[in-house]
mmCIF file of C-alpha atoms in Angstrom:
data_model
loop_
_atom_site.group_PDB
_atom_site.id
_atom_site.type_symbol
_atom_site.label_atom_id
_atom_site.label_comp_id
_atom_site.label_asym_id
_atom_site.label_seq_id
_atom_site.Cartn_x
_atom_site.Cartn_y
_atom_site.Cartn_z
ATOM 1 C CA MET A 17 129.690 87.306 129.562
ATOM 2 C CA ASP A 18 129.738 89.388 126.386
ATOM 3 C CA ARG A 19 126.128 88.375 125.764
ATOM 4 C CA TYR A 20 125.135 89.856 129.138
ATOM 5 C CA ALA A 21 126.834 93.161 128.300
ATOM 6 C CA VAL A 22 124.942 93.372 124.995
ATOM 7 C CA ALA A 23 121.670 92.553 126.747
ATOM 8 C CA GLY A 24 122.431 95.236 129.342
ATOM 9 C CA ASP A 25 123.162 97.791 126.630
ATOM 10 C CA GLU A 26 119.927 96.906 124.842
ATOM 11 C CA ALA A 27 117.968 97.255 128.059
ATOM 12 C CA ALA A 28 119.587 100.644 128.715
ATOM 13 C CA ASP A 29 118.758 101.746 125.158
ATOM 14 C CA ARG A 30 115.147 100.662 125.593
ATOM 15 C CA ALA A 31 114.962 102.521 128.895
ATOM 16 C CA ARG A 32 116.365 105.697 127.263
ATOM 17 C CA GLN A 33 113.904 105.359 124.383
ATOM 18 C CA GLN A 34 111.037 104.888 126.841
ATOM 19 C CA GLU A 35 112.121 107.932 128.854
ATOM 20 C CA ARG A 36 112.423 109.957 125.649
ATOM 21 C CA HIS A 37 108.967 108.793 124.586
ATOM 22 C CA TYR A 38 107.494 109.931 127.911
ATOM 23 C CA GLN A 39 109.249 113.305 127.611
ATOM 24 C CA LEU A 40 107.874 113.863 124.106
ATOM 25 C CA LEU A 41 104.417 112.685 125.146
ATOM 26 C CA SER A 42 104.433 115.002 128.143
ATOM 27 C CA ALA A 43 105.542 117.929 125.989
ATOM 28 C CA LEU A 44 102.812 117.135 123.433
ATOM 29 C CA GLN A 45 100.153 116.954 126.146
ATOM 30 C CA SER A 46 101.308 120.323 127.437
ATOM 31 C CA LEU A 47 101.214 121.883 123.957
ATOM 32 C CA VAL A 48 97.765 120.477 123.194
ATOM 33 C CA LYS A 49 96.388 122.541 126.082
ATOM 34 C CA GLU A 50 97.351 125.690 124.131
ATOM 35 C CA LEU A 51 95.185 124.663 121.167
ATOM 36 C CA PRO A 52 91.448 125.290 120.678
ATOM 37 C CA SER A 53 89.264 122.972 122.760
ATOM 38 C CA SER A 54 87.636 121.507 119.628
ATOM 39 C CA PHE A 55 91.047 120.238 118.585
ATOM 40 C CA GLN A 56 91.914 119.006 122.070
ATOM 41 C CA GLN A 57 88.804 116.821 122.117
ATOM 42 C CA ARG A 58 89.780 115.114 118.844
ATOM 43 C CA LEU A 59 93.214 114.038 120.060
ATOM 44 C CA SER A 60 93.327 110.844 122.052
ATOM 45 C CA TYR A 61 96.148 109.744 124.320
ATOM 46 C CA THR A 62 96.884 107.001 121.779
ATOM 47 C CA THR A 63 97.270 109.502 118.931
ATOM 48 C CA LEU A 64 99.639 111.635 120.988
ATOM 49 C CA SER A 65 101.577 108.557 122.084
ATOM 50 C CA ASP A 66 101.856 107.384 118.467
ATOM 51 C CA LEU A 67 102.997 110.854 117.434
ATOM 52 C CA ALA A 68 105.628 110.860 120.194
ATOM 53 C CA LEU A 69 106.873 107.459 118.973
ATOM 54 C CA ALA A 70 107.167 108.778 115.410
ATOM 55 C CA LEU A 71 109.205 111.724 116.689
ATOM 56 C CA LEU A 72 111.682 109.637 118.688
ATOM 57 C CA ASP A 73 114.530 109.414 116.206
ATOM 58 C CA GLY A 74 114.257 113.002 114.942
ATOM 59 C CA THR A 75 113.610 112.042 111.322
ATOM 60 C CA VAL A 76 110.100 113.491 111.358
ATOM 61 C CA PHE A 77 111.457 116.840 112.536
ATOM 62 C CA GLU A 78 113.789 116.870 109.530
ATOM 63 C CA ILE A 79 110.980 115.838 107.178
ATOM 64 C CA VAL A 80 108.679 118.574 108.488
ATOM 65 C CA GLN A 81 111.460 121.150 108.142
ATOM 66 C CA GLY A 82 112.118 120.027 104.561
ATOM 67 C CA LEU A 83 108.415 120.134 103.700
ATOM 68 C CA LEU A 84 108.151 123.607 105.202
ATOM 69 C CA GLU A 85 111.067 124.850 103.103
ATOM 70 C CA ILE A 86 109.559 123.342 99.938
ATOM 71 C CA GLN A 87 106.206 124.916 100.787
ATOM 72 C CA HIS A 88 107.773 128.359 101.263
ATOM 73 C CA LEU A 89 109.630 128.095 97.951
ATOM 74 C CA THR A 90 106.456 126.981 96.165
ATOM 75 C CA GLU A 91 104.401 129.785 97.710
ATOM 76 C CA LYS A 92 107.053 132.343 96.780
ATOM 77 C CA SER A 93 107.190 131.074 93.197
ATOM 78 C CA LEU A 94 103.404 131.105 92.837
ATOM 79 C CA TYR A 95 103.204 134.572 94.383
ATOM 80 C CA ASN A 96 105.818 135.855 91.917
ATOM 81 C CA GLN A 97 103.933 134.305 88.985
ATOM 82 C CA ARG A 98 100.721 136.015 90.080
ATOM 83 C CA LEU A 99 102.545 139.287 90.653
ATOM 84 C CA ARG A 100 104.041 139.143 87.138
ATOM 85 C CA LEU A 101 100.586 138.570 85.673
ATOM 86 C CA GLN A 102 99.151 141.474 87.671
ATOM 87 C CA ASN A 103 101.987 143.708 86.529
ATOM 88 C CA GLU A 104 101.361 142.743 82.921
ATOM 89 C CA HIS A 105 97.709 143.656 83.353
ATOM 90 C CA ARG A 106 98.457 146.895 85.111
ATOM 91 C CA ASP A 107 100.888 147.789 82.417
ATOM 92 C CA GLU A 108 99.861 151.201 81.233
ATOM 93 C CA VAL A 109 101.520 150.510 77.909
ATOM 94 C CA LEU A 110 98.727 148.062 77.088
ATOM 95 C CA ARG A 111 96.013 150.536 77.984
ATOM 96 C CA GLN A 112 97.857 153.492 76.473
ATOM 97 C CA THR A 113 98.284 151.638 73.191
ATOM 98 C CA LEU A 114 94.571 150.865 73.130
ATOM 99 C CA ARG A 115 93.680 154.490 73.969
ATOM 100 C CA GLN A 116 96.006 155.768 71.243
ATOM 101 C CA LYS A 117 94.478 153.375 68.725
ATOM 102 C CA HIS A 118 90.978 154.523 69.734
ATOM 103 C CA LEU A 119 91.919 158.198 69.539
ATOM 104 C CA GLU A 120 93.413 157.819 66.058
ATOM 105 C CA ALA A 121 90.319 155.951 64.899
ATOM 106 C CA GLN A 122 88.051 158.652 66.322
ATOM 107 C CA GLN A 123 90.041 161.428 64.655
ATOM 108 C CA SER A 124 89.760 159.800 61.255
ATOM 109 C CA CYS A 125 86.095 158.887 61.719
ATOM 110 C CA ARG A 126 83.237 160.791 60.145
ATOM 111 C CA PRO A 127 81.081 162.545 62.768
ATOM 112 C CA HIS A 128 77.924 160.580 61.980
ATOM 113 C CA ASN A 129 79.831 157.250 62.548
ATOM 114 C CA LEU A 130 81.426 158.378 65.820
ATOM 115 C CA PRO A 131 78.748 156.884 68.139
ATOM 116 C CA VAL A 132 79.064 153.501 66.406
ATOM 117 C CA LEU A 133 82.855 153.642 66.642
ATOM 118 C CA GLN A 134 82.770 154.656 70.318
ATOM 119 C CA ALA A 135 80.400 151.779 71.109
ATOM 120 C CA ALA A 136 82.754 149.347 69.337
ATOM 121 C CA GLN A 137 85.736 150.767 71.200
ATOM 122 C CA GLN A 138 83.874 150.439 74.502
ATOM 123 C CA ARG A 139 83.203 146.758 73.688
ATOM 124 C CA GLU A 140 86.879 146.282 72.839
ATOM 125 C CA LEU A 141 87.898 147.849 76.157
ATOM 126 C CA GLU A 142 85.402 145.673 78.044
ATOM 127 C CA ALA A 143 86.674 142.585 76.192
ATOM 128 C CA MET A 144 90.227 143.419 77.233
ATOM 129 C CA GLU A 145 89.152 143.876 80.864
ATOM 130 C CA HIS A 146 87.221 140.584 80.683
ATOM 131 C CA ARG A 147 90.294 138.797 79.272
ATOM 132 C CA ILE A 148 92.407 140.216 82.108
ATOM 133 C CA ARG A 149 89.903 138.979 84.715
ATOM 134 C CA GLU A 150 89.804 135.547 83.052
ATOM 135 C CA GLU A 151 93.595 135.300 83.048
ATOM 136 C CA GLN A 152 93.738 136.284 86.715
ATOM 137 C CA GLN A 153 91.057 133.742 87.624
ATOM 138 C CA ALA A 154 92.880 131.054 85.641
ATOM 139 C CA MET A 155 96.099 131.913 87.491
ATOM 140 C CA ASP A 156 94.271 131.758 90.835
ATOM 141 C CA ARG A 157 92.841 128.335 89.933
ATOM 142 C CA LYS A 158 96.320 127.163 88.950
ATOM 143 C CA ILE A 159 97.705 128.377 92.273
ATOM 144 C CA VAL A 160 94.975 126.637 94.270
ATOM 145 C CA LEU A 161 95.531 123.378 92.380
ATOM 146 C CA GLU A 162 99.289 123.586 92.898
ATOM 147 C CA LEU A 163 98.844 124.237 96.618
ATOM 148 C CA ASP A 164 96.363 121.356 96.854
ATOM 149 C CA ARG A 165 98.952 119.084 95.200
ATOM 150 C CA LYS A 166 101.590 120.237 97.671
ATOM 151 C CA VAL A 167 99.260 119.482 100.584
ATOM 152 C CA ALA A 168 98.579 115.988 99.226
ATOM 153 C CA ASP A 169 102.338 115.440 98.754
ATOM 154 C CA GLN A 170 102.982 116.556 102.334
ATOM 155 C CA GLN A 171 100.218 114.320 103.675
ATOM 156 C CA SER A 172 101.560 111.353 101.740
ATOM 157 C CA THR A 173 105.139 111.959 102.882
ATOM 158 C CA LEU A 174 104.131 112.221 106.539
ATOM 159 C CA GLU A 175 101.882 109.170 106.256
ATOM 160 C CA LYS A 176 104.772 107.150 104.783
ATOM 161 C CA ALA A 177 106.990 108.377 107.631
ATOM 162 C CA GLY A 178 104.470 106.879 110.078
ATOM 163 C CA VAL A 179 103.267 110.147 111.591
ATOM 164 C CA ALA A 180 99.976 109.584 113.417
ATOM 165 C CA GLY A 181 96.993 111.447 111.955
ATOM 166 C CA PHE A 182 98.408 111.923 108.469
ATOM 167 C CA TYR A 183 96.895 110.532 105.299
ATOM 168 C CA VAL A 184 95.787 112.106 102.030
ATOM 169 C CA THR A 185 92.450 113.868 102.516
ATOM 170 C CA THR A 186 90.577 116.967 101.404
ATOM 171 C CA ASN A 187 88.181 116.933 104.360
ATOM 172 C CA PRO A 188 88.451 120.434 105.912
ATOM 173 C CA GLN A 189 88.147 119.124 109.481
ATOM 174 C CA GLU A 190 90.866 116.542 108.926
ATOM 175 C CA LEU A 191 93.059 119.157 107.237
ATOM 176 C CA THR A 192 92.654 121.394 110.283
ATOM 177 C CA LEU A 193 93.579 118.488 112.541
ATOM 178 C CA GLN A 194 96.681 117.799 110.449
ATOM 179 C CA MET A 195 97.673 121.470 110.462
ATOM 180 C CA ASN A 196 97.379 121.474 114.247
ATOM 181 C CA LEU A 197 99.479 118.300 114.471
ATOM 182 C CA LEU A 198 102.119 119.987 112.304
ATOM 183 C CA GLU A 199 101.996 122.993 114.572
ATOM 184 C CA LEU A 200 102.597 120.721 117.581
ATOM 185 C CA ILE A 201 105.603 119.168 115.831
ATOM 186 C CA ARG A 202 107.004 122.583 114.945
ATOM 187 C CA LYS A 203 106.552 123.850 118.501
ATOM 188 C CA LEU A 204 108.346 120.788 119.841
ATOM 189 C CA GLN A 205 111.102 121.437 117.336
ATOM 190 C CA GLN A 206 111.359 125.063 118.434
ATOM 191 C CA ARG A 207 111.530 123.976 122.071
ATOM 192 C CA GLY A 208 114.467 121.770 121.201
ATOM 193 C CA CYS A 209 112.739 118.411 121.713
ATOM 194 C CA GLN A 210 114.821 116.687 119.108
ATOM 195 C CA VAL A 211 116.952 113.638 119.665
ATOM 196 C CA GLY A 212 119.847 114.220 121.982
ATOM 197 C CA LYS A 213 118.470 117.423 123.493
ATOM 198 C CA ALA A 214 117.563 117.267 127.144
ATOM 199 C CA ALA A 215 115.600 120.488 127.573
ATOM 200 C CA LEU A 216 111.908 120.369 126.871
#
């Protein structure tokens, strides 16, 4: 008799899981209608069904939330690094020191050498401006590479979690698809479609 009770409980659990799957799938289908038509056409019923299955136990919601928090921290850190570099370059002390050095050199220069000195000082100023631009471009490249690494890490994490549509790629169309899938997951999360919540 105990075996029949266990079988009944398992059947009830399967029925609840199936109902939950249908609720998530229905919510996903509703949300997809809010997205651009080009994205809607790329999502099959199977992909949405697979996504709903991955969302059943709520783990993916937690993973996405964790990835979002890591992304925000990374973006904030990179923004602060770039801001520090910009502030260093805007630093009037740097320019003022160079101007003072140039002025002192001009005051001690013989008049017939002044044009040569001014041309050299102009080159020095241009070299400093060029170095500043190079440093900013290097920082921007570093930021892009770091963000690209974060994207690949996120893709890999979601792929390992079994989330439909996620794998490591740099294809812009696939990245857009993945961003839209993430947006669907976040909207479901905001609607309260996590495990144990009845309202969709």
